């Protein structure tokens, strides 16, 4: 029997998860027969991946790319065609009439500002996570979306995957009982946080350094800061904003959660003591979530160790949800259900709502089932971009909208803040306020 309400469609589309006073009202639409013209701002690793995935959705055309480094603009033309408009100034992208939507994949400290300017210019926005760099930036972002009425989606693609959608259905069906605990662990072998060897051509001639700094403290040109920006809190948001936010987004989606009431995080720079970073390489974050919709009050434990090459429990973005009747190991492409009593197969019928993408449940025993995607499934990243483009084309609201984005970025930033301040922080998720 369902213990919560499930609102899911059988296509990749996800309906707006948590009702909000800031609900999306789409104003700027693209005719269903014309191309959706996108432009990329920030052509690094993720921007390139986002763009290629977006281009794999039918009817999407790339018309412009912005980056601060000459080489990346040259690469963009080599990759996507010489006719591409390229610039170092994102304002030139925003002033173009032929751009319907932008992908923002810059370092974190630029997300909110560019997103607000893009929305004010009437562009739909796909903004990488975390959409804010500081807690205080959230409200202005939400207001800008509300005022402009364009669509906004945050780049937490895992929540759009079939695995996450299956988990949402199973949890809300009550298959594992009331949820009490979520465990997610990120590990990586030494190397991921290594300092960066700057390319020979990296200089103030080829990189617009002043623009990179933006609202960060003014310092002389430093390629370590430009290329390994994640290592510095002036531009990045630590492991919490880089990785924890993915699991937090999935949890908010699966549980219809809006945020924790308390966050505590500890950790430190344990291995990378070369002075080339001010962010920790080991972080343990704890997040207490109140009950919502009778799905259970639960604690989330998220750990990250970038100096651990062997003790990985699950896939890199996978996590375990523990309930009073059983557990779900949730990945993007598969989910494992284990229960204390026999599973009632009628409860699994809820997964029919997912349509054709998943194989029939594989029964390991009466208390263990495996749910996995069929061969050829395009993956959560595709589904997430499909939802964005489909939303633009068909005036549909999005689940990972601006309010969802701020509500999931906030606990990640609070986690980093708790580490920095060395204390637990109480959070009013509804009003996006730290409690005294
Ligand atoms: N969704 C995911 O799974 C995922 C994965 C990796 C990264 N990300 C996010 O994507 C973003 C980019 O990360 P990355 O790993 O691609 O970094 P990256 O360093 O590879 O790319 C960032 C690019 O932005 C450019 N840039 C910096 N400031 C700019 C500005 N003001 N205007 C235009 N371009 C600017 C840089 O020149 C660089 O090419 C981050 O916010 C990160 O958190 C998301």
GROMACS .gro file of C-alpha atoms and ligand atoms in nm:
model
  480
    1UNK     CA    1   0.000   0.000   0.000
    2UNK     CA    2   0.125   0.346  -0.086
    3UNK     CA    3   0.241   0.550   0.211
    4UNK     CA    4   0.298   0.861   0.005
    5UNK     CA    5   0.172   1.008  -0.315
    6UNK     CA    6   0.355   0.929  -0.636
    7UNK     CA    7   0.337   1.158  -0.936
    8UNK     CA    8   0.546   1.013  -1.215
    9UNK     CA    9   0.501   0.973  -1.587
   10UNK     CA   10   0.614   0.682  -1.797
   11UNK     CA   11   0.831   0.899  -2.025
   12UNK     CA   12   1.156   1.054  -1.896
   13UNK     CA   13   0.946   1.351  -1.788
   14UNK     CA   14   0.912   1.412  -1.417
   15UNK     CA   15   0.634   1.618  -1.277
   16UNK     CA   16   0.712   1.898  -1.036
   17UNK     CA   17   0.798   1.712  -0.716
   18UNK     CA   18   0.736   1.949  -0.429
   19UNK     CA   19   0.456   2.202  -0.466
   20UNK     CA   20   0.581   2.554  -0.422
   21UNK     CA   21   0.467   2.910  -0.413
   22UNK     CA   22   0.735   2.980  -0.675
   23UNK     CA   23   0.605   2.727  -0.926
   24UNK     CA   24   0.734   2.748  -1.283
   25UNK     CA   25   0.513   2.922  -1.531
   26UNK     CA   26   0.666   2.895  -1.874
   27UNK     CA   27   0.643   3.215  -2.073
   28UNK     CA   28   0.896   3.182  -2.352
   29UNK     CA   29   0.815   2.890  -2.577
   30UNK     CA   30   0.973   2.746  -2.889
   31UNK     CA   31   0.748   2.625  -3.168
   32UNK     CA   32   0.724   2.244  -3.157
   33UNK     CA   33   0.847   2.226  -3.516
   34UNK     CA   34   1.153   2.446  -3.488
   35UNK     CA   35   1.496   2.373  -3.341
   36UNK     CA   36   1.574   2.463  -2.983
   37UNK     CA   37   1.890   2.671  -3.018
   38UNK     CA   38   2.129   2.629  -2.729
   39UNK     CA   39   2.455   2.797  -2.633
   40UNK     CA   40   2.720   2.679  -2.390
   41UNK     CA   41   2.886   2.899  -2.130
   42UNK     CA   42   3.193   2.722  -1.987
   43UNK     CA   43   3.340   2.468  -2.229
   44UNK     CA   44   3.528   2.249  -1.982
   45UNK     CA   45   3.469   1.883  -1.899
   46UNK     CA   46   3.105   1.900  -1.794
   47UNK     CA   47   3.002   2.172  -2.036
   48UNK     CA   48   3.129   1.959  -2.324
   49UNK     CA   49   2.947   1.653  -2.191
   50UNK     CA   50   2.623   1.848  -2.132
   51UNK     CA   51   2.636   1.994  -2.481
   52UNK     CA   52   2.697   1.661  -2.651
   53UNK     CA   53   2.412   1.505  -2.453
   54UNK     CA   54   2.179   1.793  -2.530
   55UNK     CA   55   2.267   1.764  -2.901
   56UNK     CA   56   2.170   1.397  -2.889
   57UNK     CA   57   1.811   1.504  -2.813
   58UNK     CA   58   1.614   1.547  -3.137
   59UNK     CA   59   1.575   1.903  -3.262
   60UNK     CA   60   1.858   2.070  -3.067
   61UNK     CA   61   2.111   2.298  -3.236
   62UNK     CA   62   2.423   2.455  -3.085
   63UNK     CA   63   2.471   2.815  -3.198
   64UNK     CA   64   2.731   2.960  -2.963
   65UNK     CA   65   3.002   2.881  -2.711
   66UNK     CA   66   3.165   3.102  -2.450
   67UNK     CA   67   3.482   3.025  -2.258
   68UNK     CA   68   3.761   3.232  -2.111
   69UNK     CA   69   4.047   3.030  -2.255
   70UNK     CA   70   4.139   3.058  -2.626
   71UNK     CA   71   4.218   2.690  -2.662
   72UNK     CA   72   3.870   2.584  -2.548
   73UNK     CA   73   3.707   2.812  -2.805
   74UNK     CA   74   3.934   2.668  -3.074
   75UNK     CA   75   3.841   2.318  -2.956
   76UNK     CA   76   3.471   2.411  -2.971
   77UNK     CA   77   3.499   2.507  -3.339
   78UNK     CA   78   3.701   2.194  -3.416
   79UNK     CA   79   3.439   1.983  -3.241
   80UNK     CA   80   3.111   2.144  -3.339
   81UNK     CA   81   3.190   2.331  -3.663
   82UNK     CA   82   3.357   2.646  -3.782
   83UNK     CA   83   3.030   2.834  -3.818
   84UNK     CA   84   2.986   2.835  -3.441
   85UNK     CA   85   2.979   3.178  -3.275
   86UNK     CA   86   3.247   3.185  -3.006
   87UNK     CA   87   3.330   3.452  -2.751
   88UNK     CA   88   3.500   3.506  -2.418
   89UNK     CA   89   3.214   3.725  -2.298
   90UNK     CA   90   2.894   3.546  -2.192
   91UNK     CA   91   2.705   3.875  -2.231
   92UNK     CA   92   2.754   3.841  -2.608
   93UNK     CA   93   2.582   3.502  -2.591
   94UNK     CA   94   2.293   3.643  -2.388
   95UNK     CA   95   2.235   3.932  -2.628
   96UNK     CA   96   2.190   3.700  -2.928
   97UNK     CA   97   1.832   3.667  -3.045
   98UNK     CA   98   1.887   3.318  -3.189
   99UNK     CA   99   1.968   3.163  -2.849
  100UNK     CA  100   1.669   2.998  -2.677
  101UNK     CA  101   1.855   2.832  -2.390
  102UNK     CA  102   2.197   2.832  -2.228
  103UNK     CA  103   2.393   2.561  -2.052
  104UNK     CA  104   2.596   2.715  -1.771
  105UNK     CA  105   2.894   2.496  -1.680
  106UNK     CA  106   3.142   2.744  -1.539
  107UNK     CA  107   3.303   2.704  -1.196
  108UNK     CA  108   3.047   2.741  -0.916
  109UNK     CA  109   3.116   3.105  -0.825
  110UNK     CA  110   2.975   3.221  -1.161
  111UNK     CA  111   2.656   3.011  -1.172
  112UNK     CA  112   2.407   3.239  -0.998
  113UNK     CA  113   2.518   3.560  -1.164
  114UNK     CA  114   2.520   3.429  -1.520
  115UNK     CA  115   2.193   3.241  -1.459
  116UNK     CA  116   2.018   3.557  -1.339
  117UNK     CA  117   2.146   3.759  -1.636
  118UNK     CA  118   2.043   3.479  -1.873
  119UNK     CA  119   1.690   3.462  -1.730
  120UNK     CA  120   1.659   3.841  -1.743
  121UNK     CA  121   1.754   3.814  -2.111
  122UNK     CA  122   1.469   3.563  -2.161
  123UNK     CA  123   1.687   3.254  -2.202
  124UNK     CA  124   1.591   2.917  -2.057
  125UNK     CA  125   1.868   2.796  -1.825
  126UNK     CA  126   2.029   2.458  -1.766
  127UNK     CA  127   2.270   2.537  -1.483
  128UNK     CA  128   2.522   2.295  -1.343
  129UNK     CA  129   2.505   2.210  -0.976
  130UNK     CA  130   2.539   2.360  -0.724
  131UNK     CA  131   2.345   2.654  -0.865
  132UNK     CA  132   2.462   2.882  -0.586
  133UNK     CA  133   2.808   2.937  -0.440
  134UNK     CA  134   2.691   3.113  -0.123
  135UNK     CA  135   2.371   3.052   0.074
  136UNK     CA  136   2.255   3.411   0.036
  137UNK     CA  137   2.245   3.379  -0.345
  138UNK     CA  138   1.940   3.151  -0.354
  139UNK     CA  139   1.653   3.393  -0.313
  140UNK     CA  140   1.761   3.628  -0.594
  141UNK     CA  141   1.793   3.330  -0.828
  142UNK     CA  142   1.443   3.209  -0.742
  143UNK     CA  143   1.300   3.558  -0.782
  144UNK     CA  144   1.469   3.604  -1.122
  145UNK     CA  145   1.311   3.282  -1.249
  146UNK     CA  146   0.972   3.380  -1.113
  147UNK     CA  147   0.993   3.721  -1.277
  148UNK     CA  148   1.118   3.598  -1.614
  149UNK     CA  149   0.899   3.287  -1.633
  150UNK     CA  150   1.164   3.098  -1.831
  151UNK     CA  151   1.246   2.736  -1.753
  152UNK     CA  152   1.530   2.658  -1.519
  153UNK     CA  153   1.685   2.319  -1.460
  154UNK     CA  154   1.978   2.221  -1.242
  155UNK     CA  155   2.234   1.969  -1.368
  156UNK     CA  156   2.168   1.696  -1.112
  157UNK     CA  157   2.112   1.438  -1.379
  158UNK     CA  158   2.106   1.129  -1.155
  159UNK     CA  159   1.755   1.201  -1.032
  160UNK     CA  160   1.621   1.171  -1.388
  161UNK     CA  161   1.763   0.820  -1.429
  162UNK     CA  162   1.540   0.514  -1.442
  163UNK     CA  163   1.712   0.381  -1.130
  164UNK     CA  164   1.622   0.691  -0.928
  165UNK     CA  165   1.269   0.693  -1.068
  166UNK     CA  166   1.224   0.327  -0.975
  167UNK     CA  167   1.351   0.400  -0.622
  168UNK     CA  168   1.100   0.683  -0.585
  169UNK     CA  169   0.812   0.456  -0.683
  170UNK     CA  170   0.925   0.174  -0.453
  171UNK     CA  171   0.985   0.401  -0.154
  172UNK     CA  172   0.654   0.579  -0.197
  173UNK     CA  173   0.480   0.244  -0.240
  174UNK     CA  174   0.604   0.161   0.110
  175UNK     CA  175   0.805  -0.144   0.001
  176UNK     CA  176   1.089  -0.072   0.246
  177UNK     CA  177   0.864   0.083   0.513
  178UNK     CA  178   0.929   0.421   0.671
  179UNK     CA  179   1.274   0.544   0.575
  180UNK     CA  180   1.516   0.615   0.861
  181UNK     CA  181   1.866   0.634   0.707
  182UNK     CA  182   2.047   0.703   0.379
  183UNK     CA  183   2.413   0.621   0.324
  184UNK     CA  184   2.624   0.749   0.032
  185UNK     CA  185   3.000   0.713   0.002
  186UNK     CA  186   3.228   0.861  -0.260
  187UNK     CA  187   3.577   0.723  -0.289
  188UNK     CA  188   3.849   0.780  -0.544
  189UNK     CA  189   4.205   0.664  -0.571
  190UNK     CA  190   4.470   0.930  -0.506
  191UNK     CA  191   4.500   1.151  -0.814
  192UNK     CA  192   4.164   1.319  -0.852
  193UNK     CA  193   4.269   1.624  -0.650
  194UNK     CA  194   4.623   1.642  -0.781
  195UNK     CA  195   4.750   1.989  -0.857
  196UNK     CA  196   4.721   2.081  -1.221
  197UNK     CA  197   5.007   2.108  -1.467
  198UNK     CA  198   4.913   2.414  -1.667
  199UNK     CA  199   4.944   2.390  -2.045
  200UNK     CA  200   5.235   2.583  -2.197
  201UNK     CA  201   5.009   2.838  -2.362
  202UNK     CA  202   4.824   2.931  -2.041
  203UNK     CA  203   4.881   3.301  -1.979
  204UNK     CA  204   4.692   3.625  -1.942
  205UNK     CA  205   4.717   3.653  -2.320
  206UNK     CA  206   4.510   3.340  -2.370
  207UNK     CA  207   4.294   3.344  -2.055
  208UNK     CA  208   4.064   3.628  -1.941
  209UNK     CA  209   4.183   3.619  -1.581
  210UNK     CA  210   3.990   3.922  -1.448
  211UNK     CA  211   3.664   3.773  -1.571
  212UNK     CA  212   3.747   3.434  -1.416
  213UNK     CA  213   3.794   3.599  -1.076
  214UNK     CA  214   3.457   3.771  -1.094
  215UNK     CA  215   3.339   3.826  -0.736
  216UNK     CA  216   3.634   3.629  -0.591
  217UNK     CA  217   3.924   3.811  -0.420
  218UNK     CA  218   4.157   3.983  -0.669
  219UNK     CA  219   4.485   3.795  -0.699
  220UNK     CA  220   4.753   3.792  -0.970
  221UNK     CA  221   4.721   3.538  -1.255
  222UNK     CA  222   4.750   3.187  -1.117
  223UNK     CA  223   4.687   2.889  -1.347
  224UNK     CA  224   4.642   2.658  -1.046
  225UNK     CA  225   4.337   2.860  -0.947
  226UNK     CA  226   4.204   2.874  -1.302
  227UNK     CA  227   4.242   2.506  -1.390
  228UNK     CA  228   4.209   2.344  -1.045
  229UNK     CA  229   3.938   2.581  -0.924
  230UNK     CA  230   3.768   2.301  -0.724
  231UNK     CA  231   4.058   2.312  -0.479
  232UNK     CA  232   3.972   2.664  -0.368
  233UNK     CA  233   3.662   2.778  -0.181
  234UNK     CA  234   3.659   3.116  -0.358
  235UNK     CA  235   3.542   2.941  -0.677
  236UNK     CA  236   3.421   2.594  -0.575
  237UNK     CA  237   3.211   2.446  -0.298
  238UNK     CA  238   3.432   2.156  -0.189
  239UNK     CA  239   3.338   1.791  -0.209
  240UNK     CA  240   2.995   1.879  -0.067
  241UNK     CA  241   2.903   2.102  -0.360
  242UNK     CA  242   3.078   1.880  -0.608
  243UNK     CA  243   2.944   1.539  -0.504
  244UNK     CA  244   2.716   1.539  -0.198
  245UNK     CA  245   2.472   1.758  -0.390
  246UNK     CA  246   2.408   1.476  -0.638
  247UNK     CA  247   2.288   1.235  -0.369
  248UNK     CA  248   2.098   1.511  -0.190
  249UNK     CA  249   1.914   1.589  -0.515
  250UNK     CA  250   1.824   1.224  -0.563
  251UNK     CA  251   1.702   1.199  -0.205
  252UNK     CA  252   1.494   1.516  -0.230
  253UNK     CA  253   1.336   1.376  -0.544
  254UNK     CA  254   1.274   1.024  -0.411
  255UNK     CA  255   1.145   1.138  -0.072
  256UNK     CA  256   0.975   1.464  -0.177
  257UNK     CA  257   1.205   1.627   0.078
  258UNK     CA  258   1.271   2.000   0.088
  259UNK     CA  259   1.576   2.001   0.312
  260UNK     CA  260   1.735   1.892   0.638
  261UNK     CA  261   1.674   2.060   0.972
  262UNK     CA  262   2.030   2.002   1.093
  263UNK     CA  263   2.367   1.956   0.920
  264UNK     CA  264   2.700   1.860   1.070
  265UNK     CA  265   3.019   1.791   0.875
  266UNK     CA  266   3.373   1.708   0.971
  267UNK     CA  267   3.687   1.619   0.775
  268UNK     CA  268   4.012   1.780   0.674
  269UNK     CA  269   4.304   1.794   0.436
  270UNK     CA  270   4.452   1.457   0.519
  271UNK     CA  271   4.669   1.374   0.221
  272UNK     CA  272   4.702   1.668  -0.016
  273UNK     CA  273   4.914   1.878   0.216
  274UNK     CA  274   5.110   2.047  -0.064
  275UNK     CA  275   4.944   2.385   0.006
  276UNK     CA  276   4.776   2.383  -0.335
  277UNK     CA  277   4.422   2.377  -0.197
  278UNK     CA  278   4.212   2.504   0.089
  279UNK     CA  279   3.935   2.242   0.058
  280UNK     CA  280   3.931   1.909   0.245
  281UNK     CA  281   4.004   1.577   0.075
  282UNK     CA  282   3.811   1.380   0.340
  283UNK     CA  283   3.460   1.489   0.438
  284UNK     CA  284   3.186   1.323   0.641
  285UNK     CA  285   2.849   1.498   0.634
  286UNK     CA  286   2.539   1.423   0.841
  287UNK     CA  287   2.198   1.562   0.753
  288UNK     CA  288   1.882   1.518   0.967
  289UNK     CA  289   1.561   1.532   0.765
  290UNK     CA  290   1.219   1.567   0.929
  291UNK     CA  291   0.930   1.345   0.822
  292UNK     CA  292   0.734   1.471   0.524
  293UNK     CA  293   0.431   1.299   0.373
  294UNK     CA  294   0.468   1.008   0.620
  295UNK     CA  295   0.769   0.866   0.436
  296UNK     CA  296   0.980   0.876   0.754
  297UNK     CA  297   1.219   1.106   0.939
  298UNK     CA  298   1.571   1.009   0.836
  299UNK     CA  299   1.940   1.086   0.869
  300UNK     CA  300   2.166   1.104   0.565
  301UNK     CA  301   2.531   1.013   0.601
  302UNK     CA  302   2.753   1.118   0.312
  303UNK     CA  303   3.122   1.048   0.307
  304UNK     CA  304   3.393   1.131   0.060
  305UNK     CA  305   3.751   1.019   0.057
  306UNK     CA  306   3.964   1.106  -0.244
  307UNK     CA  307   4.254   0.908  -0.110
  308UNK     CA  308   4.095   0.565  -0.105
  309UNK     CA  309   4.131   0.342  -0.407
  310UNK     CA  310   3.994   0.016  -0.269
  311UNK     CA  311   3.708   0.038  -0.025
  312UNK     CA  312   3.438   0.153  -0.266
  313UNK     CA  313   3.100   0.012  -0.158
  314UNK     CA  314   2.889   0.093  -0.460
  315UNK     CA  315   2.909   0.285  -0.787
  316UNK     CA  316   3.030   0.642  -0.759
  317UNK     CA  317   2.689   0.810  -0.728
  318UNK     CA  318   2.504   0.516  -0.571
  319UNK     CA  319   2.356   0.517  -0.223
  320UNK     CA  320   2.156   0.300   0.015
  321UNK     CA  321   1.814   0.386   0.153
  322UNK     CA  322   1.726   0.203   0.474
  323UNK     CA  323   1.366   0.160   0.587
  324UNK     CA  324   1.188  -0.024   0.866
  325UNK     CA  325   1.113  -0.319   0.633
  326UNK     CA  326   1.419  -0.333   0.409
  327UNK     CA  327   1.680  -0.155   0.201
  328UNK     CA  328   1.722  -0.020  -0.152
  329UNK     CA  329   2.064   0.014  -0.311
  330UNK     CA  330   2.003   0.285  -0.566
  331UNK     CA  331   2.210   0.337  -0.879
  332UNK     CA  332   2.127   0.525  -1.196
  333UNK     CA  333   2.084   0.205  -1.397
  334UNK     CA  334   1.984  -0.049  -1.134
  335UNK     CA  335   1.828  -0.088  -0.793
  336UNK     CA  336   1.855  -0.377  -0.546
  337UNK     CA  337   1.570  -0.437  -0.302
  338UNK     CA  338   1.624  -0.647   0.013
  339UNK     CA  339   1.348  -0.696   0.266
  340UNK     CA  340   1.305  -0.866   0.604
  341UNK     CA  341   0.978  -1.033   0.502
  342UNK     CA  342   0.867  -1.169   0.165
  343UNK     CA  343   0.806  -0.903  -0.099
  344UNK     CA  344   0.444  -0.879  -0.213
  345UNK     CA  345   0.482  -0.894  -0.595
  346UNK     CA  346   0.172  -0.675  -0.631
  347UNK     CA  347   0.373  -0.388  -0.480
  348UNK     CA  348   0.620  -0.415  -0.767
  349UNK     CA  349   0.349  -0.344  -1.022
  350UNK     CA  350   0.401   0.022  -0.941
  351UNK     CA  351   0.713   0.005  -1.161
  352UNK     CA  352   0.493  -0.039  -1.467
  353UNK     CA  353   0.462   0.339  -1.455
  354UNK     CA  354   0.820   0.355  -1.582
  355UNK     CA  355   0.718   0.225  -1.922
  356UNK     CA  356   0.949   0.022  -2.141
  357UNK     CA  357   1.295   0.120  -2.019
  358UNK     CA  358   1.337  -0.138  -1.741
  359UNK     CA  359   1.363  -0.515  -1.760
  360UNK     CA  360   1.109  -0.722  -1.564
  361UNK     CA  361   1.210  -0.743  -1.198
  362UNK     CA  362   1.465  -1.019  -1.141
  363UNK     CA  363   1.374  -1.231  -0.840
  364UNK     CA  364   1.688  -1.338  -0.654
  365UNK     CA  365   1.478  -1.475  -0.364
  366UNK     CA  366   1.139  -1.395  -0.210
  367UNK     CA  367   1.320  -1.122  -0.015
  368UNK     CA  368   1.555  -0.986  -0.279
  369UNK     CA  369   1.486  -0.834  -0.621
  370UNK     CA  370   1.703  -0.668  -0.882
  371UNK     CA  371   1.568  -0.399  -1.110
  372UNK     CA  372   1.783  -0.299  -1.404
  373UNK     CA  373   1.757  -0.103  -1.726
  374UNK     CA  374   1.729  -0.262  -2.065
  375UNK     CA  375   2.017  -0.270  -2.312
  376UNK     CA  376   2.023   0.054  -2.509
  377UNK     CA  377   1.889   0.277  -2.229
  378UNK     CA  378   2.033   0.620  -2.297
  379UNK     CA  379   2.088   0.701  -1.931
  380UNK     CA  380   1.997   0.964  -1.674
  381UNK     CA  381   2.204   1.236  -1.839
  382UNK     CA  382   2.008   1.197  -2.163
  383UNK     CA  383   1.676   1.183  -1.973
  384UNK     CA  384   1.760   1.501  -1.785
  385UNK     CA  385   1.845   1.694  -2.102
  386UNK     CA  386   1.542   1.545  -2.275
  387UNK     CA  387   1.322   1.677  -1.993
  388UNK     CA  388   1.472   2.024  -2.028
  389UNK     CA  389   1.422   2.041  -2.405
  390UNK     CA  390   1.079   1.879  -2.382
  391UNK     CA  391   0.984   2.136  -2.118
  392UNK     CA  392   1.087   2.422  -2.347
  393UNK     CA  393   0.914   2.274  -2.649
  394UNK     CA  394   0.591   2.177  -2.479
  395UNK     CA  395   0.560   2.434  -2.200
  396UNK     CA  396   0.603   2.172  -1.928
  397UNK     CA  397   0.721   2.245  -1.574
  398UNK     CA  398   1.040   2.071  -1.460
  399UNK     CA  399   1.113   1.880  -1.140
  400UNK     CA  400   1.472   1.996  -1.098
  401UNK     CA  401   1.353   2.356  -1.115
  402UNK     CA  402   1.503   2.661  -0.951
  403UNK     CA  403   1.345   2.605  -0.610
  404UNK     CA  404   1.445   2.239  -0.612
  405UNK     CA  405   1.794   2.347  -0.720
  406UNK     CA  406   1.837   2.597  -0.437
  407UNK     CA  407   1.691   2.356  -0.183
  408UNK     CA  408   1.939   2.085  -0.281
  409UNK     CA  409   2.239   2.317  -0.316
  410UNK     CA  410   2.170   2.466   0.028
  411UNK     CA  411   2.243   2.153   0.239
  412UNK     CA  412   2.561   2.098   0.036
  413UNK     CA  413   2.675   2.453   0.113
  414UNK     CA  414   2.567   2.413   0.476
  415UNK     CA  415   2.777   2.098   0.493
  416UNK     CA  416   3.084   2.288   0.377
  417UNK     CA  417   2.997   2.575   0.611
  418UNK     CA  418   2.959   2.337   0.905
  419UNK     CA  419   3.305   2.199   0.832
  420UNK     CA  420   3.452   2.550   0.810
  421UNK     CA  421   3.279   2.670   1.128
  422UNK     CA  422   3.333   2.339   1.308
  423UNK     CA  423   2.976   2.325   1.436
  424UNK     CA  424   2.631   2.184   1.357
  425UNK     CA  425   2.398   2.421   1.171
  426UNK     CA  426   2.019   2.426   1.204
  427UNK     CA  427   1.831   2.501   0.884
  428UNK     CA  428   1.482   2.628   0.803
  429UNK     CA  429   1.440   2.467   0.460
  430UNK     CA  430   1.103   2.623   0.387
  431UNK     CA  431   1.231   2.976   0.432
  432UNK     CA  432   1.590   2.903   0.326
  433UNK     CA  433   1.725   3.046   0.651
  434UNK     CA  434   1.987   2.943   0.907
  435UNK     CA  435   1.821   2.908   1.248
  436UNK     CA  436   1.985   3.077   1.544
  437LIG     N1  437   2.651   1.715  -1.324
  437LIG     C1  438   2.767   1.654  -1.310
  437LIG     O1  439   2.775   1.530  -1.302
  437LIG     C2  440   2.892   1.736  -1.306
  437LIG     C3  441   3.016   1.677  -1.326
  437LIG     C4  442   3.131   1.757  -1.328
  437LIG     C5  443   3.118   1.895  -1.307
  437LIG     N2  444   2.995   1.949  -1.285
  437LIG     C6  445   2.981   2.093  -1.264
  437LIG     O2  446   3.008   2.159  -1.387
  437LIG     C7  447   3.075   2.283  -1.364
  437LIG     C8  448   3.205   2.283  -1.443
  437LIG     O3  449   3.289   2.181  -1.397
  437LIG     P1  450   3.403   2.120  -1.492
  437LIG     O4  451   3.456   2.000  -1.426
  437LIG     O5  452   3.351   2.110  -1.629
  437LIG     O6  453   3.513   2.238  -1.485
  437LIG     P2  454   3.618   2.279  -1.597
  437LIG     O7  455   3.725   2.355  -1.528
  437LIG     O8  456   3.655   2.160  -1.678
  437LIG     O9  457   3.535   2.379  -1.691
  437LIG     C9  458   3.496   2.506  -1.653
  437LIG    C10  459   3.508   2.596  -1.776
  437LIG    O10  460   3.446   2.721  -1.748
  437LIG    C11  461   3.526   2.825  -1.806
  437LIG     N3  462   3.493   2.948  -1.735
  437LIG    C12  463   3.531   2.989  -1.610
  437LIG     N4  464   3.471   3.105  -1.578
  437LIG    C13  465   3.398   3.142  -1.687
  437LIG    C14  466   3.316   3.254  -1.717
  437LIG     N5  467   3.297   3.354  -1.628
  437LIG     N6  468   3.258   3.262  -1.840
  437LIG    C15  469   3.275   3.163  -1.931
  437LIG     N7  470   3.351   3.052  -1.907
  437LIG    C16  471   3.411   3.043  -1.786
  437LIG    C17  472   3.669   2.777  -1.791
  437LIG    O11  473   3.754   2.837  -1.883
  437LIG    C18  474   3.653   2.626  -1.815
  437LIG    O12  475   3.673   2.592  -1.950
  437LIG    C19  476   3.095   2.292  -1.213
  437LIG    O13  477   2.995   2.373  -1.157
  437LIG    C20  478   3.079   2.150  -1.164
  437LIG    O14  479   3.028   2.142  -1.033
  437LIG    C21  480   2.883   1.874  -1.286
   0.00000   0.00000   0.00000
